[in-house]
mmCIF file of C-alpha atoms and ligand atoms in Angstrom:
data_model
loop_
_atom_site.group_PDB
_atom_site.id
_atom_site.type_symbol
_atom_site.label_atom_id
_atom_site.label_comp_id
_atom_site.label_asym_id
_atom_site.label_seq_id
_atom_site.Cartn_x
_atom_site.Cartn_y
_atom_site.Cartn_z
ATOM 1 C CA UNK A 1 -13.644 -12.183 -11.201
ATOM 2 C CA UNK A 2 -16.629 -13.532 -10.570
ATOM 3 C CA UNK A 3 -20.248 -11.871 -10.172
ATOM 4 C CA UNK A 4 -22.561 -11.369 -6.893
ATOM 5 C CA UNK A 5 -25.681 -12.585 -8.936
ATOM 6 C CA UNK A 6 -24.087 -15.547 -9.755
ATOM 7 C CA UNK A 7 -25.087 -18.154 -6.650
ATOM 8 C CA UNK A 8 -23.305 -20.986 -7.554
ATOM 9 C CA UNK A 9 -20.342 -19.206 -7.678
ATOM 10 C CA UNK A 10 -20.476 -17.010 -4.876
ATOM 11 C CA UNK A 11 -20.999 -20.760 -3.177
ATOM 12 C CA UNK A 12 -17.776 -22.078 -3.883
ATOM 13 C CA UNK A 13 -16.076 -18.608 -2.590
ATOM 14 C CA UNK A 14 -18.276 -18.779 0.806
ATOM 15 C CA UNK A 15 -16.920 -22.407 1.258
ATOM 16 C CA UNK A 16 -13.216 -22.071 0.432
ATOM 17 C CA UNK A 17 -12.738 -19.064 2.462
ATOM 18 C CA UNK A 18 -14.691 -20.891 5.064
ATOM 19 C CA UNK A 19 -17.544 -17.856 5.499
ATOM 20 C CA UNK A 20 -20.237 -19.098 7.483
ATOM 21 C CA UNK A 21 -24.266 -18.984 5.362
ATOM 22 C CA UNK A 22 -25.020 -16.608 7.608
ATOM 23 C CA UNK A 23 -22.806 -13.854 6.701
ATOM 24 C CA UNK A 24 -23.422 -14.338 3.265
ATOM 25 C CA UNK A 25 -26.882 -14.120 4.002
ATOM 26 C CA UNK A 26 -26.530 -10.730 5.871
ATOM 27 C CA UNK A 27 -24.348 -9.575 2.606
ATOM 28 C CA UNK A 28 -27.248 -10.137 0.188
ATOM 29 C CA UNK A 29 -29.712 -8.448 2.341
ATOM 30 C CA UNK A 30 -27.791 -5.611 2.331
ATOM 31 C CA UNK A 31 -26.558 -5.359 -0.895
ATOM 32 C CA UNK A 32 -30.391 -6.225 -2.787
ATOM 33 C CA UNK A 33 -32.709 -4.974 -0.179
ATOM 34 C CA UNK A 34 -31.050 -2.361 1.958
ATOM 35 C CA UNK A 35 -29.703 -0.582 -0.998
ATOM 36 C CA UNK A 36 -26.555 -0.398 0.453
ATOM 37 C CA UNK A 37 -22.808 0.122 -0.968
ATOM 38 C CA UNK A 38 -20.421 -2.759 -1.830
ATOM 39 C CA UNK A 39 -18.345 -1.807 0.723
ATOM 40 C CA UNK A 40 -21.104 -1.002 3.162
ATOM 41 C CA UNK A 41 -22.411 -4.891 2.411
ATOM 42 C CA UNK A 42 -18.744 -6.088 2.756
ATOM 43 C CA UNK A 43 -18.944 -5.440 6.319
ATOM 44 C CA UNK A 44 -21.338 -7.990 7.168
ATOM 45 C CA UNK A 45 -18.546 -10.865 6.225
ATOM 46 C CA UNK A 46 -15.706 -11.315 9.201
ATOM 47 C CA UNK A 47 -13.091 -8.914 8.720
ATOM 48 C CA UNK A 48 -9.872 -11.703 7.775
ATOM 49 C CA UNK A 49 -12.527 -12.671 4.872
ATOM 50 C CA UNK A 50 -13.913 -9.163 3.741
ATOM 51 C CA UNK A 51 -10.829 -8.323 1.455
ATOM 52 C CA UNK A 52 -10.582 -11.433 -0.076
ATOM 53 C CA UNK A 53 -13.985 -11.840 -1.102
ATOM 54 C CA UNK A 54 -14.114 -8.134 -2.127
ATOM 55 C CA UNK A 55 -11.073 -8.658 -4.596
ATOM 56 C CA UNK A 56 -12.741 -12.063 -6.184
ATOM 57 C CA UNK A 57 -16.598 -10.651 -6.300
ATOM 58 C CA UNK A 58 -17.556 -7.621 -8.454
ATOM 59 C CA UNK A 59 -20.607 -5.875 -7.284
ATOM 60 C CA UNK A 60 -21.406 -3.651 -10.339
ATOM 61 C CA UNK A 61 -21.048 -3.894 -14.500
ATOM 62 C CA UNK A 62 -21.808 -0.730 -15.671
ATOM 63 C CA UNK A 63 -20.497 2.881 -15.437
ATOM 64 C CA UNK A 64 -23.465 5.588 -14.699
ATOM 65 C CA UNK A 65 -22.420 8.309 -17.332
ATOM 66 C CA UNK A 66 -25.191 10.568 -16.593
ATOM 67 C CA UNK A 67 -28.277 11.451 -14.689
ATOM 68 C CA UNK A 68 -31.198 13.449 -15.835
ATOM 69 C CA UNK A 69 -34.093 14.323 -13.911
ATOM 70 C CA UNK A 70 -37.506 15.356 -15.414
ATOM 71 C CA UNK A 71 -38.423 19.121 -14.302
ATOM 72 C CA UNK A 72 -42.356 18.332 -15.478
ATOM 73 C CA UNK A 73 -43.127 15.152 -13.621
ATOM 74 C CA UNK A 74 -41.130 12.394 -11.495
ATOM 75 C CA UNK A 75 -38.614 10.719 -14.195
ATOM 76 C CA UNK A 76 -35.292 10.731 -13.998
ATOM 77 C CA UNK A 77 -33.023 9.164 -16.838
ATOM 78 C CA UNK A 78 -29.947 7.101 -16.351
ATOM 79 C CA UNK A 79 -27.512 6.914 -18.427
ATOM 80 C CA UNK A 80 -24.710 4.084 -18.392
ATOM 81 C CA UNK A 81 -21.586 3.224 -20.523
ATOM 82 C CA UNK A 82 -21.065 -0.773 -20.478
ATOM 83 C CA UNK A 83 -17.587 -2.359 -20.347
ATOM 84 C CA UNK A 84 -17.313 -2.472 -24.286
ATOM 85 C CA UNK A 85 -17.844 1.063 -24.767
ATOM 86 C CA UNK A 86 -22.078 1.026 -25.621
ATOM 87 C CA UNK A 87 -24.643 3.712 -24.164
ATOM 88 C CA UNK A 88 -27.880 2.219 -22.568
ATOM 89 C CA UNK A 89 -30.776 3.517 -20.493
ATOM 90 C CA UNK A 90 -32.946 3.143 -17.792
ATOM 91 C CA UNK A 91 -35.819 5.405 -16.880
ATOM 92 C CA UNK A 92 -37.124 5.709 -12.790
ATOM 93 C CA UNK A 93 -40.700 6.512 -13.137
ATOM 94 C CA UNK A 94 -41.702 7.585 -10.156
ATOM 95 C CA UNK A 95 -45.602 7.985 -9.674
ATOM 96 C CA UNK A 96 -47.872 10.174 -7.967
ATOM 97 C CA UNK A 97 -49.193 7.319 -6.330
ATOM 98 C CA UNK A 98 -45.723 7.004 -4.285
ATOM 99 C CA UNK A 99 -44.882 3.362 -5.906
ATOM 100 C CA UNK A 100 -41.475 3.825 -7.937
ATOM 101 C CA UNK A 101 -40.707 1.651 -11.358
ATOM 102 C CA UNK A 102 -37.891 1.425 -12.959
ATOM 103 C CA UNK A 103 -37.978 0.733 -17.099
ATOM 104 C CA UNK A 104 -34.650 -1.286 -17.965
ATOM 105 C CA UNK A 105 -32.939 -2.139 -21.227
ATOM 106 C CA UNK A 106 -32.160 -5.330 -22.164
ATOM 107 C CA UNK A 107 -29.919 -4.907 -24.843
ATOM 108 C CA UNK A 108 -27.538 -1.779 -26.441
ATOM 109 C CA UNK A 109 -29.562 -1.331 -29.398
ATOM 110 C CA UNK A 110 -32.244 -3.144 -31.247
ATOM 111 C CA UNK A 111 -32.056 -5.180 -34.676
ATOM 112 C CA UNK A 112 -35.502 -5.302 -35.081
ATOM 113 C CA UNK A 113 -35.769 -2.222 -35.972
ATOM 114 C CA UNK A 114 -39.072 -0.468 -35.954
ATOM 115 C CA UNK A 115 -39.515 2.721 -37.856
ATOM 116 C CA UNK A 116 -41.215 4.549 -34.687
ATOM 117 C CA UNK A 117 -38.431 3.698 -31.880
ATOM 118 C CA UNK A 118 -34.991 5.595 -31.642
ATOM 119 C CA UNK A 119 -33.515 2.282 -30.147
ATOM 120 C CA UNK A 120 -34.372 0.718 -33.447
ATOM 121 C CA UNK A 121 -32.683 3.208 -35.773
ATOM 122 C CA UNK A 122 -29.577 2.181 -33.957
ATOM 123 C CA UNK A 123 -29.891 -1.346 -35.849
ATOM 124 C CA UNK A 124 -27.037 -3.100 -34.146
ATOM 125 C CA UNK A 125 -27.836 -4.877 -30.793
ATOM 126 C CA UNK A 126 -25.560 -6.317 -28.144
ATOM 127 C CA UNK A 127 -28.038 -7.948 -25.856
ATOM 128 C CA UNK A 128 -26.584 -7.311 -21.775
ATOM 129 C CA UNK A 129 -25.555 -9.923 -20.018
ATOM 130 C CA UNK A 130 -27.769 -10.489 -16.577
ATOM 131 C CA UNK A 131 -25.201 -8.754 -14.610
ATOM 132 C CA UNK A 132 -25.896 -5.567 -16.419
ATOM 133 C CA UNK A 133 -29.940 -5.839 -16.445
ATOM 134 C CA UNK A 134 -29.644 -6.589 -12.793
ATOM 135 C CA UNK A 135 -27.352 -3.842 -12.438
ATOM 136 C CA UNK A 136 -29.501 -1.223 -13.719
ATOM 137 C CA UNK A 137 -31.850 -2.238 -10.643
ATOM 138 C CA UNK A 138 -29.104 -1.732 -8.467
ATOM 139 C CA UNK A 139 -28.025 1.212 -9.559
ATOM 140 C CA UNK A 140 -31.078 3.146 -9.295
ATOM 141 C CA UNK A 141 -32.320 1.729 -6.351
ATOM 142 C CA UNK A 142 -29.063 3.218 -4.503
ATOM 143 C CA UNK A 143 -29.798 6.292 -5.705
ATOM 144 C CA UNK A 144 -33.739 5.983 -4.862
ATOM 145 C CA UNK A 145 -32.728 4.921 -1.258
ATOM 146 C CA UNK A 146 -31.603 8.660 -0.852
ATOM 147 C CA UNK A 147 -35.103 9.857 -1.300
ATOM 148 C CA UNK A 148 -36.347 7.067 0.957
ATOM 149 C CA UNK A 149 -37.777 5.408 -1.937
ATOM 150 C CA UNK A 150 -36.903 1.845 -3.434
ATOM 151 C CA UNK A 151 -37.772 0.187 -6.608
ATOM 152 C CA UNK A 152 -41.436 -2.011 -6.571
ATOM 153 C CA UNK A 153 -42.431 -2.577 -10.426
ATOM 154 C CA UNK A 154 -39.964 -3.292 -12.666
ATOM 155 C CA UNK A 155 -40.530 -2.993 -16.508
ATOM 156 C CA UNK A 156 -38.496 -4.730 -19.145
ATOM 157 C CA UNK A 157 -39.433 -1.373 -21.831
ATOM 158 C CA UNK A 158 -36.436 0.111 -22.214
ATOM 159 C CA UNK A 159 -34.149 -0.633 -25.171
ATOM 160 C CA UNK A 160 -33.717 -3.658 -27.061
ATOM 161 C CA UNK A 161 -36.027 -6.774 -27.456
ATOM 162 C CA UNK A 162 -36.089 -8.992 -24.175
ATOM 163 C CA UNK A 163 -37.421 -12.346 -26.176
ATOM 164 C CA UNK A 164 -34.419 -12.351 -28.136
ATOM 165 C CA UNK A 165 -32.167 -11.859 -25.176
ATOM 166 C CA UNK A 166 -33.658 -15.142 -23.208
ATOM 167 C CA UNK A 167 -30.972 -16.550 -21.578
ATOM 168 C CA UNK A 168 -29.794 -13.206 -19.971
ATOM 169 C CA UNK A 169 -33.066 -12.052 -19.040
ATOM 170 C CA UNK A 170 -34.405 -15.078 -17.541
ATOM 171 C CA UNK A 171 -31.644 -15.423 -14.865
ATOM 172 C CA UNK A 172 -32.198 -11.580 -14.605
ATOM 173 C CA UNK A 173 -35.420 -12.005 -13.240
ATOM 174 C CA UNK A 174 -34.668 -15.115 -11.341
ATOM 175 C CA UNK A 175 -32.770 -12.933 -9.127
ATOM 176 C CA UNK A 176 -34.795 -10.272 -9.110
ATOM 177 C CA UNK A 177 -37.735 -13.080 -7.904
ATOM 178 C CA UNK A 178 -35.228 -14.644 -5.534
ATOM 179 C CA UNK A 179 -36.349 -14.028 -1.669
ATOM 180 C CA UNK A 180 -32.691 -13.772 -0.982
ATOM 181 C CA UNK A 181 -32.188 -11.125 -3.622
ATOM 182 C CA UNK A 182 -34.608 -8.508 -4.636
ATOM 183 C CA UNK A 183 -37.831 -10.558 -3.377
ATOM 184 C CA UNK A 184 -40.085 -8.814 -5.770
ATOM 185 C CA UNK A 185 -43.178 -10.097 -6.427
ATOM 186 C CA UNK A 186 -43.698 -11.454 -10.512
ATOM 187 C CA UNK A 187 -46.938 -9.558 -10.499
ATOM 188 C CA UNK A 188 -44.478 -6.273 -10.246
ATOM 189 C CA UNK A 189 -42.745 -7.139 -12.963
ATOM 190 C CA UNK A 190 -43.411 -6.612 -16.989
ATOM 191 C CA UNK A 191 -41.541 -7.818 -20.061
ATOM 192 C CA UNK A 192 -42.694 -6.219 -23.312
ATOM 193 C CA UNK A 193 -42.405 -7.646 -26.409
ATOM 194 C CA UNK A 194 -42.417 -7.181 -29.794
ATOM 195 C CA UNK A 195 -44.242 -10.393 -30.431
ATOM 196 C CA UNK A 196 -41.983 -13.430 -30.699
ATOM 197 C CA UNK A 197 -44.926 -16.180 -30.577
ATOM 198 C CA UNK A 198 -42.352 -19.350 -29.400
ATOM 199 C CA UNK A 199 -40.241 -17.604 -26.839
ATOM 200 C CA UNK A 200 -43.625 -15.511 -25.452
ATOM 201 C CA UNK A 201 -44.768 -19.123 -24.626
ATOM 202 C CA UNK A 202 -41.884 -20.192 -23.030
ATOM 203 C CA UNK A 203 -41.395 -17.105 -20.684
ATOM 204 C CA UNK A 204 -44.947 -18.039 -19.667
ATOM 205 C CA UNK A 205 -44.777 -21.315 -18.905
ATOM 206 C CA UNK A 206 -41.289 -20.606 -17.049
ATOM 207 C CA UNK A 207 -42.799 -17.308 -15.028
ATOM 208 C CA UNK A 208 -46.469 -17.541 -15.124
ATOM 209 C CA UNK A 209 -47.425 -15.302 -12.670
ATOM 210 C CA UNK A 210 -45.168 -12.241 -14.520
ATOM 211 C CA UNK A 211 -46.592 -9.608 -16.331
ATOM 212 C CA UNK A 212 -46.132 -10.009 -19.881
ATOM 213 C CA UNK A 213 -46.970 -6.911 -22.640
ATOM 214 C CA UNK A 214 -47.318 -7.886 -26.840
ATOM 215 C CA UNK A 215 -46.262 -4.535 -28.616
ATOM 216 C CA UNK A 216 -49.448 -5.335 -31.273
ATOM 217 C CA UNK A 217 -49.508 -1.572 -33.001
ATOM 218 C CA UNK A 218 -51.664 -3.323 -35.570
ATOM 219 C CA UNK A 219 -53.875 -6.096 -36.235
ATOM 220 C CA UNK A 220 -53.516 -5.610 -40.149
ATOM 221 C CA UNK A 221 -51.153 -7.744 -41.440
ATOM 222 C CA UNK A 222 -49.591 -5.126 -44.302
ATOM 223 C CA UNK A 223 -49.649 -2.524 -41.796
ATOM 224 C CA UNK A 224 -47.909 -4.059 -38.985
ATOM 225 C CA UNK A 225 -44.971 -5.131 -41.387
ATOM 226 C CA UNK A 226 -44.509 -1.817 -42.398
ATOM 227 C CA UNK A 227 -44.400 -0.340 -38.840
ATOM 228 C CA UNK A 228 -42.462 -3.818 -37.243
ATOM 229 C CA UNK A 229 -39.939 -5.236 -39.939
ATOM 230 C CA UNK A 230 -39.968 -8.828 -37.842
ATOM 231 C CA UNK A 231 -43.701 -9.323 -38.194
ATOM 232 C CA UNK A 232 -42.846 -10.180 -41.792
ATOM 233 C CA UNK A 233 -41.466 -13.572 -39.891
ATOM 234 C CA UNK A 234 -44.318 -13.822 -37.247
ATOM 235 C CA UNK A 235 -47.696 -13.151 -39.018
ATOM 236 C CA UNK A 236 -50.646 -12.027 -36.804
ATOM 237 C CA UNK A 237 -52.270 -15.521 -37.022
ATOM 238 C CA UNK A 238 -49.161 -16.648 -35.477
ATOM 239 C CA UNK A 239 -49.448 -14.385 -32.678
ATOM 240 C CA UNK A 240 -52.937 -15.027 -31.834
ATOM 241 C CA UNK A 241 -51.947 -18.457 -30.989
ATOM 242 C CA UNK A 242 -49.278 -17.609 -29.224
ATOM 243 C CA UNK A 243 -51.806 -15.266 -27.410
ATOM 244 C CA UNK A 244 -54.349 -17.811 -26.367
ATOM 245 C CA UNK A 245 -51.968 -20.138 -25.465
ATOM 246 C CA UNK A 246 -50.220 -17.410 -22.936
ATOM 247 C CA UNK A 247 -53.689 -16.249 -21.639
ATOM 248 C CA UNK A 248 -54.420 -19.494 -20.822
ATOM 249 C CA UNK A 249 -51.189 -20.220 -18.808
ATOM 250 C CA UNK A 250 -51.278 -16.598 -17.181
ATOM 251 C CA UNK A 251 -53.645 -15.443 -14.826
ATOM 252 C CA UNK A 252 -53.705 -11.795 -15.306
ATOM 253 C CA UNK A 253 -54.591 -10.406 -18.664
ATOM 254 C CA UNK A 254 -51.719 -10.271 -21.763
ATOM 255 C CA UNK A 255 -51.067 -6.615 -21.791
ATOM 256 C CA UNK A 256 -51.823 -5.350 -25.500
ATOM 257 C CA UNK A 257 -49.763 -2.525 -26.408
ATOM 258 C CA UNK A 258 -50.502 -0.226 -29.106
ATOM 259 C CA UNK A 259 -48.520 2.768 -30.272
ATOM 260 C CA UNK A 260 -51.187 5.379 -32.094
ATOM 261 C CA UNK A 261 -49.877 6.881 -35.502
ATOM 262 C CA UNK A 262 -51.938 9.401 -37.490
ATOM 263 C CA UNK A 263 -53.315 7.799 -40.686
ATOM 264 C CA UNK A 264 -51.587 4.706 -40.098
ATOM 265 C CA UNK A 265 -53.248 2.817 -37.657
ATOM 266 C CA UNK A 266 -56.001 4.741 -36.438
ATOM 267 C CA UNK A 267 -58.490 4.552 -39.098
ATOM 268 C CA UNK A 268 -61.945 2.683 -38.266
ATOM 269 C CA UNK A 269 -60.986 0.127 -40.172
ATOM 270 C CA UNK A 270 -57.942 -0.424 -38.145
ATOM 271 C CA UNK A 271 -60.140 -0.572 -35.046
ATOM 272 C CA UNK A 272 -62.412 -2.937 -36.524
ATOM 273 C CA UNK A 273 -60.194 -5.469 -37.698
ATOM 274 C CA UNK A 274 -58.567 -4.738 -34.170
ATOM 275 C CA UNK A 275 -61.734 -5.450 -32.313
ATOM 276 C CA UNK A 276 -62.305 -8.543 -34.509
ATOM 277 C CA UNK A 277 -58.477 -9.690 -33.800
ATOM 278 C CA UNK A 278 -58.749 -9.329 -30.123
ATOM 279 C CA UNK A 279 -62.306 -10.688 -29.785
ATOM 280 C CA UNK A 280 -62.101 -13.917 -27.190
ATOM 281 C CA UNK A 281 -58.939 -13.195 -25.910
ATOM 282 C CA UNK A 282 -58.039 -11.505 -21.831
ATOM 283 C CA UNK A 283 -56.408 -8.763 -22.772
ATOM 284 C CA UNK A 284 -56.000 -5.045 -21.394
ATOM 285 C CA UNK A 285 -55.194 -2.765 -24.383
ATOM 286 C CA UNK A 286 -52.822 -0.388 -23.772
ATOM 287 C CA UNK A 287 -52.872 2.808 -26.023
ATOM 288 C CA UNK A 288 -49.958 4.837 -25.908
ATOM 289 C CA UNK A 289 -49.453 8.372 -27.372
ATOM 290 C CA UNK A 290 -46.640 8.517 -29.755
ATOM 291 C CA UNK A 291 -43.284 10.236 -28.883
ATOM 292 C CA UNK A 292 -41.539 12.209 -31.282
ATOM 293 C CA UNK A 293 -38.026 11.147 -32.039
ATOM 294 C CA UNK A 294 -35.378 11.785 -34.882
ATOM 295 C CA UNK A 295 -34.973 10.910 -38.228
ATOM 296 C CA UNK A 296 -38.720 9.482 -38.500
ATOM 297 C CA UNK A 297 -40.707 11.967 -41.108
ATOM 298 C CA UNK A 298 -44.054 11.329 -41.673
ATOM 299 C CA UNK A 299 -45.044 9.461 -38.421
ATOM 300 C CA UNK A 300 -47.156 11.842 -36.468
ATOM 301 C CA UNK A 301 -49.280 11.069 -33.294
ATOM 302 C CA UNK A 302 -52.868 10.562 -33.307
ATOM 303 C CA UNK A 303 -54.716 13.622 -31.350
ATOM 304 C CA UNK A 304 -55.828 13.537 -27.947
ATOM 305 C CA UNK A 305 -59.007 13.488 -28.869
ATOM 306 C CA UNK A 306 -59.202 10.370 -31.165
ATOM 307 C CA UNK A 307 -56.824 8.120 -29.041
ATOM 308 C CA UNK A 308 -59.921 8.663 -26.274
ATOM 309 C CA UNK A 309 -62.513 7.708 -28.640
ATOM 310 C CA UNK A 310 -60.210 4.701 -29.420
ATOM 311 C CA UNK A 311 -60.246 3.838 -25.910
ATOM 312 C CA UNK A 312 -64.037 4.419 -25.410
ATOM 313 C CA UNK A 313 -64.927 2.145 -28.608
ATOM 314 C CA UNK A 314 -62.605 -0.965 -27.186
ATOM 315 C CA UNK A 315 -64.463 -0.137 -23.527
ATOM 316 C CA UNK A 316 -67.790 -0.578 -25.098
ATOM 317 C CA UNK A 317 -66.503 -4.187 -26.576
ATOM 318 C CA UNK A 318 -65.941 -5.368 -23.714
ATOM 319 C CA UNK A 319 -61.658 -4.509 -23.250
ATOM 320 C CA UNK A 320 -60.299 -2.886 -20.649
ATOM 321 C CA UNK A 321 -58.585 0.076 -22.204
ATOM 322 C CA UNK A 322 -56.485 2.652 -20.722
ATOM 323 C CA UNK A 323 -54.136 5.771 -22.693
ATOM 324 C CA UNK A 324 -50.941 5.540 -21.561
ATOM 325 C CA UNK A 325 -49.907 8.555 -19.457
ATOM 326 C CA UNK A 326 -45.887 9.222 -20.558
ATOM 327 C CA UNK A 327 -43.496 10.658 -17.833
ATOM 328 C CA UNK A 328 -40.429 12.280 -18.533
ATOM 329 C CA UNK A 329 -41.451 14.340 -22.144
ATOM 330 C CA UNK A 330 -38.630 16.557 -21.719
ATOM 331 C CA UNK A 331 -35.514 14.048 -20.532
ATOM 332 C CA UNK A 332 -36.385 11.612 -22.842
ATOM 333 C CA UNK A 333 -38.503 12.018 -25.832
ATOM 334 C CA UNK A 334 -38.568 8.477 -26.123
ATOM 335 C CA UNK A 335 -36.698 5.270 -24.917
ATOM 336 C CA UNK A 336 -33.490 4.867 -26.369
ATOM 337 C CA UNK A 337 -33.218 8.607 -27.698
ATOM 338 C CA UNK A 338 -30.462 9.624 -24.872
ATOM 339 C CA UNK A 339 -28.404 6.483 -25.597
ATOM 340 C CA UNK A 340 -28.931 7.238 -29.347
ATOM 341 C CA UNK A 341 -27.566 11.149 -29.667
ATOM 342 C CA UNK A 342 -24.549 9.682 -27.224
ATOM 343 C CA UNK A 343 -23.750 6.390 -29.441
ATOM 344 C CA UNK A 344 -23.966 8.495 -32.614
ATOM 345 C CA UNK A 345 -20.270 9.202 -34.102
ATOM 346 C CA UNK A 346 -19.853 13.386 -33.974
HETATM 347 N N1 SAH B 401 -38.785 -4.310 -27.611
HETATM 348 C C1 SAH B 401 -39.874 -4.334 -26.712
HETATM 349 C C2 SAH B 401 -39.675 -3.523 -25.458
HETATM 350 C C3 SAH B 401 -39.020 -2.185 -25.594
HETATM 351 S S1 SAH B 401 -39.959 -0.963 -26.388
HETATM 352 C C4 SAH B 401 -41.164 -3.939 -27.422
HETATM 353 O O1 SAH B 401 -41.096 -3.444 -28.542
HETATM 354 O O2 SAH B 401 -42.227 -4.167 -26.833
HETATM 355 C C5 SAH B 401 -41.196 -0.582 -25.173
HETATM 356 C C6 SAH B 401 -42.439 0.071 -25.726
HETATM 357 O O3 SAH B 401 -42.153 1.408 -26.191
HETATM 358 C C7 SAH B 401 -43.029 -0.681 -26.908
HETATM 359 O O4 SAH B 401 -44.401 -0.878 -26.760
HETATM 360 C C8 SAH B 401 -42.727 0.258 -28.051
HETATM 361 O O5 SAH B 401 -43.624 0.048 -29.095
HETATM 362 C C9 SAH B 401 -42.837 1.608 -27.405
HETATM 363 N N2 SAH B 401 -42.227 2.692 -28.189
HETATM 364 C C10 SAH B 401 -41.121 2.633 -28.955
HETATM 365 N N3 SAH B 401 -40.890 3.823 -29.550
HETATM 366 C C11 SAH B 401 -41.879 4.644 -29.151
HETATM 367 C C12 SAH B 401 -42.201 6.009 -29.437
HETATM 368 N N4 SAH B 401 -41.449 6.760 -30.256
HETATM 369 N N5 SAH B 401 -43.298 6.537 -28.837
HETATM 370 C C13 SAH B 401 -44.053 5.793 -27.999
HETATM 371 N N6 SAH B 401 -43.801 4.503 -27.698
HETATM 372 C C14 SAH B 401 -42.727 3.934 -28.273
HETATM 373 FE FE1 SF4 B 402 -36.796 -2.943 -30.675
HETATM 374 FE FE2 SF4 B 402 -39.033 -2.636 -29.197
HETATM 375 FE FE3 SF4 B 402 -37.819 -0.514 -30.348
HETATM 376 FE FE4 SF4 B 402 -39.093 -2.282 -31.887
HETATM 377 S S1 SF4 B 402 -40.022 -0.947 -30.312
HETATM 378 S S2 SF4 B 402 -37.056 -1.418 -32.306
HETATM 379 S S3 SF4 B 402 -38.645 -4.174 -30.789
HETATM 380 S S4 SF4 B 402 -36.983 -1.789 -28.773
#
């Protein structure tokens, strides 16, 4: 069987069963951009053709298990099964605004492990396959186009670690970039990363007009280790390289993500040495309020209150700083906590 996102492929099986470009072209636009069934797409190939093609090409890689829709605000949480059995996540944001973004996973699980994320605790990972990234878009744009809506932005946040899932992600967003496919635009889409300094540069150099967000959470070295496990292998001064050296390819600013934790990286010192780590570089720092999840005692959100003054004291340096406004508090909790209670053994 072979895959619809795979061109070279799909190639070969236009030319042996002697389908002319133009059909195949009329398939694509149906299937990406029209949001429409396999079997709806199918149609646009001659009929002595359809079946054939239909029995050799699989449209979709992942069973939807579940669907849960936010009754505060505009998320909705999908929930798929892959092929070999794991539970992962994607998250439809959709915001008052009227744009719609879709969060995807790139792999079932994370081994990187941080003490804050529910993906994390999981440990394993099984990074997807492109077929089941791009199938997350799919999926949720089909069931968008019965609201009349369609997917613009679309956010590599949702479980796993996308810079150690290259390969797969890379020819995920190809398509997604391809005008025959999706068409989107690289300034809708955003990887996030945990900070992988060699393979940050690389994405950038391959797609430097995409969005690209560091998870930072710290800019002291003991600190960050103790909230990140990985950082032990990347130190900070690492990172800053790799940080210069992506501003400098990119146009828009490196996104700066950092997760706000009581007592752990909120103090003044913290935003000192953070103001002293970011100084020189294009960056918009992202401050995001801490969701609670299981099985992490002792982490506890900084207040309302202080994550503004955070905001206001980065402002006044000269950052652009915004708090992260979470969708979806009662679906989700926080990425990866669906797929978690469902992978866990009863
Ligand atoms: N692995 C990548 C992308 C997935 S996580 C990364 O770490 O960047 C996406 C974002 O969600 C990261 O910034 C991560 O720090 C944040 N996150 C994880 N757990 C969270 C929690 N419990 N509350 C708030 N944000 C969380
Ligand atoms: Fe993995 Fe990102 Fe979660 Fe850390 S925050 S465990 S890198 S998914």
């Amino acid at each position: 069987m072979h895959s619809i996102h795979d061109k070279l492929a799909i190639e070969e099986i236009r030319k042996r069963l002697r389908i002319e470009p133009g059909h195949v072209r009329r398939l694509r636009n149906a299937f990406y951009k029209k949001q429409e069934t396999p079997a709806e797409a199918l149609e646009q190939l001659p009929a002595p053709q359809r079946r054939i093609f239909g029995s050799e090409v699989a449209f979709h890689f992942l069973t939807c298990h579940s669907r849960h829709d936010s009754q505060l605000d505009g998320a909705s949480k999908l929930l798929y099964r892959t092929a070999s059995g794991q539970m992962i996540e994607s998250v439809i944001l959709r915001i008052a605004s009227g744009r719609t973004s879709l969060c995807v996973s790139s792999q079932a699980g994370c081994a990187v492990g941080c003490c804050f994320c529910a993906t994390g605790q999981l440990g394993m990972a099984r990074s997807l396959t492109h077929h089941e990234i791009l199938d997350q878009v799919i999926q949720a744009n089909r069931a968008l186009g019965a609201e009349g809506r369609s997917i613009r932005n679309v956010v590599f946040m949702g479980m796993g670690e996308p810079m150690l899932n290259e390969t797969e992600v890379y020819k995920a967003l190809n398509v997604l970039l391809s005008p025959q496919c999706f068409d989107l635009s690289p300034a809708k889409i955003l990887v996030s990363t945990v900070g992988i300094p060699d393979a940050m540069v690389r994405c950038a150099e391959r797609f430097p007009r995409l969005g690209m967000a560091l998870s930072l959470h710290s800019a002291r070295q003991a600190q960050r280790e103790r909230l990140i496990p990985l950082a032990r292998r990347y130190p900070l001064a690492r990172l800053r390289k790799a940080m210069e050296h992506v501003t400098s390819i990119q146009r828009r600013p490196l996104m700066v993500e950092y997760l706000l934790l009581a007592g752990l990286n909120d103090t003044d010192q913290d935003l000192s040495e953070l103001l002293c780590y970011l100084r020189g570089l294009r960056v918009h720092v992202n401050l995001i309020p801490y969701n609670v999840i299981a099985n992490a005692t002792g982490l506890i959100g900084t207040a309302a209150e202080r994550r503004c003054w955070f905001a206001a004291r980065l402002t006044e340096a000269g950052f652009t700083a915004t708090v992260r406004y979470s969708l979806g508090a009662d679906i989700a909790a926080a990425c990866g906590q669906l797929a978690r209670l469902e992978t866990a053994p009863a």
